[in-house]
Amino acid sequence: MEYSKQYTKHTRVELTSLVAAQMSDKRFQHVLRVETKALELAEKYHVDLEKASIAALTHDYAKERPDEEMIAIIMNSEIDNEIIRYGNNIWHGVVGSRLVLKELGISNQDILNAIESHTTGRSNMSELEKVIYVADYIEEGRNFPVVEEARKIAEVSLDEAVAFETKHTLLYLINNQNKIYPKTLETYNAWVVK
Amino acid sequence: MEYSKQYTKHTRVELTSLVAAQMSDKRFQHVLRVETKALELAEKYHVDLEKASIAALTHDYAKERPDEEMIAIIMNSEIDNEIIRYGNNIWHGVVGSRLVLKELGISNQDILNAIESHTTGRSNMSELEKVIYVADYIEEGRNFPVVEEARKIAEVSLDEAVAFETKHTLLYLINNQNKIYPKTLETYNAWVVK
């Protein structure tokens, strides 16, 4: 894929190299699968393909930064410090959007929002944000009990896929007695409630 | 039971009459069963029996007030208006604690907190609050799949009973795609998370 718009100064190949340098090969392969799925969803749901590619490639940019660095970035930013209690799973999207802006020079707000909200969702998600949120959940490497059902739903409705993912993520967290970040509940109340 | 402390100016019999006048007989019978269960738990876990009786008898005091009255009370109080979106299930404890203070003259803060938090719980529950929260869930008239398990847990640990109830209430709400009030998530993060 050739980027022709101005969302990044890099070619796609350069961007993949920059991303690969930030993470294990295992995670990088996941990132590439998220991109494949995001492009598929973007095409189906008429979302800008370049934005989908860039957001997918950069969504986990911060995931392997050391905890201390993540915490320092949060403490030195306008991000609510409350987030510190919730761990890397919640930090990496929020910190990632800041690092992608600062280190990669990507400043399109929709792309940055898609990075920021990819784990928790939020009440007002753009179509791009939904594509990244869902692609991350159903990329071909994923293998959990309801993933096939999630993939089928994503073929017919992006909004229903967001709702299904949010509901099952919450059920999973509760059944495992894991902490739940309030933003995830916001997404649930906005997208899942009948 | 004879009240000998000064939590209310009424006798227990007077208080039951005042409560009965506020609701259907069906709900009043539930209230009496909550009192029975609350006294049982209070005795087991060394909680003041008079406070348990009074809080149990008054916990649903506001439940049958008309929506318009509830909304007016919320709008004219310091209560966060955000609550208006969440319906009677969430209003009646919060409004109830205000009405019990104003109309019944019960001012003990622990009793009022137990009324206020009886549906959602909260992160810092007193032992009385836990007793009312759990008694309302497991009183003998309740009949749902996990109630027997909840009753068994309540016999050995009040905190575990709070955790079990919170977890299963959330699972129920999510499986039914019902709205979840953020306070319920606060209770989950405080009491259920491992």
Tab-separated table of C-alpha atoms in Angstrom:
chain	number	residue	atom	x	y	z
A	1	MET	CA	0.000	0.000	0.000
A	2	GLU	CA	1.302	3.439	-1.002
A	3	TYR	CA	0.391	6.345	1.253
A	4	SER	CA	-0.569	9.396	-0.816
A	5	LYS	CA	-2.211	11.610	1.805
A	6	GLN	CA	-0.273	13.580	4.412
A	7	TYR	CA	-1.076	11.640	7.601
A	8	THR	CA	2.564	10.604	7.939
A	9	LYS	CA	5.846	11.703	6.422
A	10	HIS	CA	6.866	8.048	6.190
A	11	THR	CA	6.079	5.426	3.581
A	12	ARG	CA	4.173	2.398	4.814
A	13	VAL	CA	7.372	0.337	4.689
A	14	GLU	CA	9.248	2.907	6.776
A	15	LEU	CA	6.386	3.018	9.264
A	16	THR	CA	6.345	-0.772	9.657
A	17	SER	CA	10.104	-0.678	10.386
A	18	LEU	CA	9.669	2.027	12.996
A	19	VAL	CA	6.882	0.025	14.627
A	20	ALA	CA	8.795	-3.280	14.462
A	21	ALA	CA	11.676	-1.643	16.339
A	22	GLN	CA	9.328	-0.994	19.278
A	23	MET	CA	8.242	-4.568	19.971
A	24	SER	CA	8.795	-8.302	19.879
A	25	ASP	CA	8.328	-10.065	16.567
A	26	LYS	CA	5.297	-11.848	18.011
A	27	ARG	CA	3.572	-8.576	18.733
A	28	PHE	CA	4.653	-7.131	15.387
A	29	GLN	CA	2.984	-10.059	13.606
A	30	HIS	CA	-0.194	-9.273	15.590
A	31	VAL	CA	0.067	-5.638	14.466
A	32	LEU	CA	0.312	-6.690	10.813
A	33	ARG	CA	-2.747	-8.940	11.228
A	34	VAL	CA	-4.654	-6.051	12.821
A	35	GLU	CA	-3.740	-3.942	9.782
A	36	THR	CA	-5.002	-6.644	7.402
A	37	LYS	CA	-8.285	-6.908	9.296
A	38	ALA	CA	-8.614	-3.133	9.685
A	39	LEU	CA	-8.188	-2.628	5.913
A	40	GLU	CA	-10.833	-5.279	5.271
A	41	LEU	CA	-13.271	-3.577	7.659
A	42	ALA	CA	-12.367	-0.093	6.387
A	43	GLU	CA	-13.144	-1.136	2.838
A	44	LYS	CA	-16.451	-2.684	3.842
A	45	TYR	CA	-17.529	0.254	5.995
A	46	HIS	CA	-16.135	3.070	3.818
A	47	VAL	CA	-13.418	4.257	6.164
A	48	ASP	CA	-10.240	5.928	4.833
A	49	LEU	CA	-7.810	3.078	4.092
A	50	GLU	CA	-4.672	5.080	4.812
A	51	LYS	CA	-5.944	6.144	8.200
A	52	ALA	CA	-6.910	2.531	8.934
A	53	SER	CA	-3.454	1.280	7.931
A	54	ILE	CA	-1.582	3.912	9.959
A	55	ALA	CA	-3.772	3.556	13.058
A	56	ALA	CA	-3.529	-0.239	12.931
A	57	LEU	CA	0.253	-0.216	12.520
A	58	THR	CA	0.719	2.194	15.426
A	59	HIS	CA	-2.020	1.036	17.817
A	60	ASP	CA	0.374	-0.959	20.039
A	61	TYR	CA	3.341	1.396	19.575
A	62	ALA	CA	3.710	1.951	23.350
A	63	LYS	CA	2.791	-1.533	24.542
A	64	GLU	CA	6.312	-2.681	25.367
A	65	ARG	CA	7.603	0.507	26.963
A	66	PRO	CA	8.761	-0.100	30.541
A	67	ASP	CA	6.177	0.592	33.245
A	68	GLU	CA	8.378	3.305	34.784
A	69	GLU	CA	8.504	5.207	31.502
A	70	MET	CA	4.729	4.868	31.029
A	71	ILE	CA	4.074	6.128	34.561
A	72	ALA	CA	6.472	9.062	34.100
A	73	ILE	CA	4.734	10.048	30.860
A	74	ILE	CA	1.330	9.896	32.564
A	75	MET	CA	2.530	11.911	35.580
A	76	ASN	CA	4.074	14.571	33.318
A	77	SER	CA	1.030	14.928	31.073
A	78	GLU	CA	-2.532	16.133	31.379
A	79	ILE	CA	-3.704	12.476	31.603
A	80	ASP	CA	-5.768	11.767	34.747
A	81	ASN	CA	-3.348	10.105	37.207
A	82	GLU	CA	-6.172	7.808	38.287
A	83	ILE	CA	-5.207	5.670	35.270
A	84	ILE	CA	-1.983	4.606	37.017
A	85	ARG	CA	-3.932	2.048	39.055
A	86	TYR	CA	-5.056	0.195	35.952
A	87	GLY	CA	-1.831	-1.145	34.454
A	88	ASN	CA	-0.260	-1.444	31.021
A	89	ASN	CA	-3.390	-2.764	29.337
A	90	ILE	CA	-5.068	0.568	29.963
A	91	TRP	CA	-1.965	2.772	29.697
A	92	HIS	CA	-0.631	1.706	26.334
A	93	GLY	CA	-3.380	3.218	24.180
A	94	VAL	CA	-3.467	6.500	26.063
A	95	VAL	CA	0.325	6.825	26.213
A	96	GLY	CA	0.655	5.386	22.700
A	97	SER	CA	-1.334	8.184	21.096
A	98	ARG	CA	1.017	10.739	22.735
A	99	LEU	CA	4.174	8.869	21.642
A	100	VAL	CA	2.942	8.387	18.087
A	101	LEU	CA	2.383	12.142	17.864
A	102	LYS	CA	5.703	13.026	19.480
A	103	GLU	CA	8.000	10.366	18.031
A	104	LEU	CA	6.406	9.610	14.665
A	105	GLY	CA	4.922	13.040	13.972
A	106	ILE	CA	1.475	11.653	13.204
A	107	SER	CA	-0.978	14.360	14.226
A	108	ASN	CA	-4.296	13.423	12.646
A	109	GLN	CA	-6.690	13.471	15.583
A	110	ASP	CA	-8.860	10.626	14.324
A	111	ILE	CA	-5.816	8.334	14.072
A	112	LEU	CA	-4.611	9.381	17.531
A	113	ASN	CA	-8.095	8.807	18.965
A	114	ALA	CA	-8.176	5.330	17.403
A	115	ILE	CA	-4.869	4.491	19.107
A	116	GLU	CA	-6.061	5.950	22.400
A	117	SER	CA	-9.426	4.154	22.459
A	118	HIS	CA	-8.445	0.817	20.943
A	119	THR	CA	-8.565	-1.159	24.214
A	120	THR	CA	-11.481	0.412	26.067
A	121	GLY	CA	-13.551	2.036	23.349
A	122	ARG	CA	-15.481	5.141	24.378
A	123	SER	CA	-18.976	6.535	24.043
A	124	ASN	CA	-18.335	8.625	20.915
A	125	MET	CA	-16.266	6.462	18.601
A	126	SER	CA	-15.629	7.497	14.999
A	127	GLU	CA	-15.908	4.863	12.285
A	128	LEU	CA	-12.104	4.607	12.227
A	129	GLU	CA	-12.007	4.068	15.985
A	130	LYS	CA	-14.581	1.277	15.669
A	131	VAL	CA	-12.551	-0.357	12.880
A	132	ILE	CA	-9.369	-0.455	14.994
A	133	TYR	CA	-11.215	-1.526	18.169
A	134	VAL	CA	-12.882	-4.415	16.338
A	135	ALA	CA	-9.884	-5.403	14.155
A	136	ASP	CA	-7.735	-5.781	17.269
A	137	TYR	CA	-10.328	-8.167	18.732
A	138	ILE	CA	-10.951	-10.384	15.708
A	139	GLU	CA	-7.643	-10.411	13.764
A	140	GLU	CA	-6.906	-13.875	12.400
A	141	GLY	CA	-4.455	-14.799	15.151
A	142	ARG	CA	-7.083	-14.421	17.873
A	143	ASN	CA	-8.468	-17.610	19.312
A	144	PHE	CA	-11.019	-17.442	22.113
A	145	PRO	CA	-14.490	-18.950	22.512
A	146	VAL	CA	-16.592	-16.202	20.919
A	147	VAL	CA	-14.156	-14.921	18.301
A	148	GLU	CA	-15.873	-16.685	15.383
A	149	GLU	CA	-19.200	-15.156	16.372
A	150	ALA	CA	-17.510	-11.742	16.629
A	151	ARG	CA	-16.064	-12.154	13.116
A	152	LYS	CA	-19.459	-13.032	11.680
A	153	ILE	CA	-21.082	-10.030	13.320
A	154	ALA	CA	-18.312	-7.749	12.007
A	155	GLU	CA	-19.220	-8.856	8.500
A	156	VAL	CA	-22.704	-7.419	8.815
A	157	SER	CA	-22.529	-4.515	11.277
A	158	LEU	CA	-19.605	-2.549	12.674
A	159	ASP	CA	-21.751	-1.138	15.493
A	160	GLU	CA	-22.998	-4.585	16.477
A	161	ALA	CA	-19.403	-5.805	16.449
A	162	VAL	CA	-18.449	-2.982	18.829
A	163	ALA	CA	-21.338	-3.937	21.119
A	164	PHE	CA	-20.530	-7.667	21.030
A	165	GLU	CA	-16.846	-7.086	21.747
A	166	THR	CA	-17.595	-4.705	24.620
A	167	LYS	CA	-20.106	-7.051	26.221
A	168	HIS	CA	-17.833	-10.085	25.996
A	169	THR	CA	-14.756	-8.187	27.134
A	170	LEU	CA	-16.646	-7.116	30.254
A	171	LEU	CA	-17.955	-10.632	30.900
A	172	TYR	CA	-14.413	-11.972	30.526
A	173	LEU	CA	-12.987	-9.380	32.926
A	174	ILE	CA	-15.681	-10.044	35.524
A	175	ASN	CA	-15.452	-13.819	35.287
A	176	ASN	CA	-11.716	-13.445	35.889
A	177	GLN	CA	-12.232	-10.836	38.595
A	178	ASN	CA	-9.980	-8.396	36.783
A	179	LYS	CA	-10.080	-4.657	37.364
A	180	ILE	CA	-12.339	-2.710	34.988
A	181	TYR	CA	-11.447	0.796	33.836
A	182	PRO	CA	-14.443	3.175	33.988
A	183	LYS	CA	-14.041	4.046	30.292
A	184	THR	CA	-14.942	0.441	29.439
A	185	LEU	CA	-18.195	0.889	31.350
A	186	GLU	CA	-18.826	4.137	29.464
A	187	THR	CA	-18.441	2.184	26.211
A	188	TYR	CA	-20.796	-0.506	27.501
A	189	ASN	CA	-23.489	1.986	28.534
A	190	ALA	CA	-23.202	3.747	25.163
A	191	TRP	CA	-23.024	0.763	22.806
A	192	VAL	CA	-24.386	-2.355	24.490
A	193	VAL	CA	-27.401	-1.248	26.521
A	194	LYS	CA	-30.672	-1.957	24.777
B	1	MET	CA	-37.790	-6.020	69.077
B	2	GLU	CA	-37.740	-2.997	71.379
B	3	TYR	CA	-35.613	-0.030	70.310
B	4	SER	CA	-33.716	1.407	73.271
B	5	LYS	CA	-31.157	3.625	71.541
B	6	GLN	CA	-31.977	7.002	70.031
B	7	TYR	CA	-31.731	6.247	66.291
B	8	THR	CA	-35.464	6.880	65.868
B	9	LYS	CA	-38.180	8.513	67.930
B	10	HIS	CA	-40.546	5.714	66.870
B	11	THR	CA	-41.017	2.242	68.254
B	12	ARG	CA	-40.318	-0.589	65.851
B	13	VAL	CA	-44.082	-1.153	65.466
B	14	GLU	CA	-44.655	2.506	64.619
B	15	LEU	CA	-41.783	2.425	62.133
B	16	THR	CA	-43.172	-0.660	60.353
B	17	SER	CA	-46.538	1.136	60.011
B	18	LEU	CA	-44.909	4.231	58.559
B	19	VAL	CA	-42.980	2.068	56.086
B	20	ALA	CA	-46.013	-0.052	55.179
B	21	ALA	CA	-47.910	3.135	54.258
B	22	GLN	CA	-45.275	3.872	51.608
B	23	MET	CA	-45.588	0.678	49.569
B	24	SER	CA	-47.540	-2.302	48.301
B	25	ASP	CA	-48.039	-5.195	50.683
B	26	LYS	CA	-45.833	-7.329	48.457
B	27	ARG	CA	-42.915	-4.949	48.869
B	28	PHE	CA	-43.608	-4.552	52.575
B	29	GLN	CA	-43.330	-8.320	53.007
B	30	HIS	CA	-39.961	-8.143	51.217
B	31	VAL	CA	-38.896	-5.393	53.618
B	32	LEU	CA	-39.802	-7.552	56.620
B	33	ARG	CA	-37.820	-10.466	55.174
B	34	VAL	CA	-34.826	-8.165	54.631
B	35	GLU	CA	-35.093	-7.150	58.281
B	36	THR	CA	-35.145	-10.808	59.384
B	37	LYS	CA	-32.082	-11.589	57.283
B	38	ALA	CA	-30.310	-8.378	58.307
B	39	LEU	CA	-30.791	-9.192	61.999
B	40	GLU	CA	-29.424	-12.683	61.420
B	41	LEU	CA	-26.346	-11.282	59.645
B	42	ALA	CA	-25.956	-8.459	62.189
B	43	GLU	CA	-25.893	-10.967	65.021
B	44	LYS	CA	-23.376	-13.176	63.238
B	45	TYR	CA	-21.089	-10.293	62.278
B	46	HIS	CA	-21.450	-8.188	65.434
B	47	VAL	CA	-23.326	-5.267	63.926
B	48	ASP	CA	-25.707	-3.132	66.021
B	49	LEU	CA	-29.101	-4.888	65.855
B	50	GLU	CA	-31.167	-1.718	66.161
B	51	LYS	CA	-29.327	-0.055	63.314
B	52	ALA	CA	-29.759	-3.201	61.226
B	53	SER	CA	-33.495	-3.309	61.958
B	54	ILE	CA	-34.047	0.381	61.206
B	55	ALA	CA	-31.941	0.390	58.039
B	56	ALA	CA	-33.620	-2.782	56.756
B	57	LEU	CA	-37.124	-1.464	57.448
B	58	THR	CA	-36.425	1.838	55.692
B	59	HIS	CA	-34.155	0.694	52.820
B	60	ASP	CA	-36.962	0.742	50.223
B	61	TYR	CA	-38.820	3.700	51.755
B	62	ALA	CA	-38.667	5.719	48.494
B	63	LYS	CA	-39.057	2.862	46.029
B	64	GLU	CA	-42.680	3.545	45.118
B	65	ARG	CA	-42.521	7.326	44.915
B	66	PRO	CA	-43.554	8.586	41.468
B	67	ASP	CA	-40.703	9.187	39.002
B	68	GLU	CA	-41.580	12.906	38.773
B	69	GLU	CA	-41.213	13.327	42.527
B	70	MET	CA	-37.899	11.424	42.521
B	71	ILE	CA	-36.553	13.548	39.682
B	72	ALA	CA	-37.677	16.776	41.384
B	73	ILE	CA	-35.932	15.752	44.606
B	74	ILE	CA	-32.725	14.950	42.701
B	75	MET	CA	-32.834	18.235	40.757
B	76	ASN	CA	-33.398	20.237	43.957
B	77	SER	CA	-30.641	18.530	45.922
B	78	GLU	CA	-26.872	18.287	45.837
B	79	ILE	CA	-27.179	14.842	44.176
B	80	ASP	CA	-25.308	14.616	40.832
B	81	ASN	CA	-27.980	15.056	38.128
B	82	GLU	CA	-26.188	12.420	36.055
B	83	ILE	CA	-28.125	9.872	38.128
B	84	ILE	CA	-31.362	10.843	36.378
B	85	ARG	CA	-30.417	8.694	33.375
B	86	TYR	CA	-30.323	5.553	35.499
B	87	GLY	CA	-33.915	5.102	36.627
B	88	ASN	CA	-35.732	4.174	39.804
B	89	ASN	CA	-33.488	1.231	40.636
B	90	ILE	CA	-30.612	3.635	41.164
B	91	TRP	CA	-32.637	6.594	42.481
B	92	HIS	CA	-34.536	4.958	45.293
B	93	GLY	CA	-31.588	4.376	47.632
B	94	VAL	CA	-30.106	7.822	47.102
B	95	VAL	CA	-33.459	9.605	47.383
B	96	GLY	CA	-34.573	7.219	50.121
B	97	SER	CA	-31.788	8.231	52.483
B	98	ARG	CA	-32.855	11.893	52.105
B	99	LEU	CA	-36.565	11.114	52.660
B	100	VAL	CA	-35.884	8.919	55.680
B	101	LEU	CA	-33.937	11.791	57.227
B	102	LYS	CA	-36.548	14.413	56.329
B	103	GLU	CA	-39.786	12.516	56.854
B	104	LEU	CA	-38.864	10.008	59.562
B	105	GLY	CA	-36.255	12.093	61.375
B	106	ILE	CA	-33.655	9.304	61.297
B	107	SER	CA	-30.287	11.039	61.167
B	108	ASN	CA	-27.711	8.387	62.026
B	109	GLN	CA	-25.259	8.596	59.136
B	110	ASP	CA	-24.448	4.890	59.085
B	111	ILE	CA	-28.149	4.028	58.705
B	112	LEU	CA	-28.592	6.660	55.981
B	113	ASN	CA	-25.501	5.365	54.167
B	114	ALA	CA	-26.857	1.817	54.316
B	115	ILE	CA	-30.109	2.999	52.698
B	116	GLU	CA	-28.197	4.987	50.096
B	117	SER	CA	-25.787	2.211	49.114
B	118	HIS	CA	-28.092	-0.796	49.361
B	119	THR	CA	-28.485	-1.301	45.587
B	120	THR	CA	-25.055	-0.398	44.234
B	121	GLY	CA	-22.748	-0.827	47.175
B	122	ARG	CA	-19.691	1.438	47.234
B	123	SER	CA	-15.972	1.151	47.792
B	124	ASN	CA	-16.001	2.008	51.504
B	125	MET	CA	-18.909	0.115	53.010
B	126	SER	CA	-19.361	-0.102	56.762
B	127	GLU	CA	-20.312	-3.449	58.287
B	128	LEU	CA	-23.930	-2.215	58.542
B	129	GLU	CA	-23.936	-1.251	54.874
B	130	LYS	CA	-22.670	-4.707	53.940
B	131	VAL	CA	-25.361	-6.340	56.064
B	132	ILE	CA	-28.169	-4.424	54.326
B	133	TYR	CA	-26.637	-4.865	50.845
B	134	VAL	CA	-26.355	-8.630	51.332
B	135	ALA	CA	-29.646	-9.121	53.220
B	136	ASP	CA	-31.549	-7.468	50.369
B	137	TYR	CA	-29.955	-9.925	47.924
B	138	ILE	CA	-30.473	-13.160	49.861
B	139	GLU	CA	-33.680	-12.637	51.902
B	140	GLU	CA	-35.789	-15.802	51.959
B	141	GLY	CA	-38.186	-14.614	49.243
B	142	ARG	CA	-35.413	-14.294	46.652
B	143	ASN	CA	-35.274	-17.007	44.042
B	144	PHE	CA	-32.643	-16.817	41.323
B	145	PRO	CA	-29.977	-19.261	40.125
B	146	VAL	CA	-27.113	-18.323	42.448
B	147	VAL	CA	-29.078	-17.279	45.550
B	148	GLU	CA	-28.394	-20.507	47.450
B	149	GLU	CA	-24.675	-20.119	46.822
B	150	ALA	CA	-24.901	-16.499	47.998
B	151	ARG	CA	-26.660	-17.590	51.204
B	152	LYS	CA	-23.968	-20.170	51.933
B	153	ILE	CA	-21.203	-17.633	51.408
B	154	ALA	CA	-22.984	-15.141	53.691
B	155	GLU	CA	-22.821	-17.716	56.457
B	156	VAL	CA	-19.044	-17.724	56.414
B	157	SER	CA	-17.898	-14.280	55.231
B	158	LEU	CA	-19.732	-10.987	54.892
B	159	ASP	CA	-17.011	-9.565	52.639
B	160	GLU	CA	-17.094	-12.601	50.367
B	161	ALA	CA	-20.878	-12.253	50.210
B	162	VAL	CA	-20.500	-8.615	49.122
B	163	ALA	CA	-18.022	-9.704	46.432
B	164	PHE	CA	-20.213	-12.566	45.205
B	165	GLU	CA	-23.329	-10.397	45.028
B	166	THR	CA	-21.509	-7.615	43.194
B	167	LYS	CA	-19.971	-9.967	40.656
B	168	HIS	CA	-23.248	-11.740	39.923
B	169	THR	CA	-25.263	-8.545	39.805
B	170	LEU	CA	-22.866	-7.204	37.166
B	171	LEU	CA	-22.967	-10.451	35.171
B	172	TYR	CA	-26.775	-10.348	35.290
B	173	LEU	CA	-26.912	-6.719	34.134
B	174	ILE	CA	-24.474	-7.357	31.278
B	175	ASN	CA	-26.155	-10.553	30.124
B	176	ASN	CA	-29.406	-8.590	29.998
B	177	GLN	CA	-27.708	-5.579	28.417
B	178	ASN	CA	-29.003	-3.313	31.164
B	179	LYS	CA	-27.426	0.026	31.998
B	180	ILE	CA	-24.787	-0.068	34.749
B	181	TYR	CA	-24.347	2.811	37.181
B	182	PRO	CA	-20.672	3.742	37.687
B	183	LYS	CA	-20.993	3.258	41.458
B	184	THR	CA	-21.614	-0.457	40.844
B	185	LEU	CA	-18.292	-0.627	38.982
B	186	GLU	CA	-16.626	1.186	41.889
B	187	THR	CA	-17.967	-1.527	44.214
B	188	TYR	CA	-16.729	-4.238	41.835
B	189	ASN	CA	-13.219	-2.763	41.608
B	190	ALA	CA	-13.074	-2.412	45.391
B	191	TRP	CA	-14.561	-5.743	46.472
B	192	VAL	CA	-14.379	-8.278	43.660
B	193	VAL	CA	-11.026	-7.747	41.965
B	194	LYS	CA	-8.407	-10.251	43.078
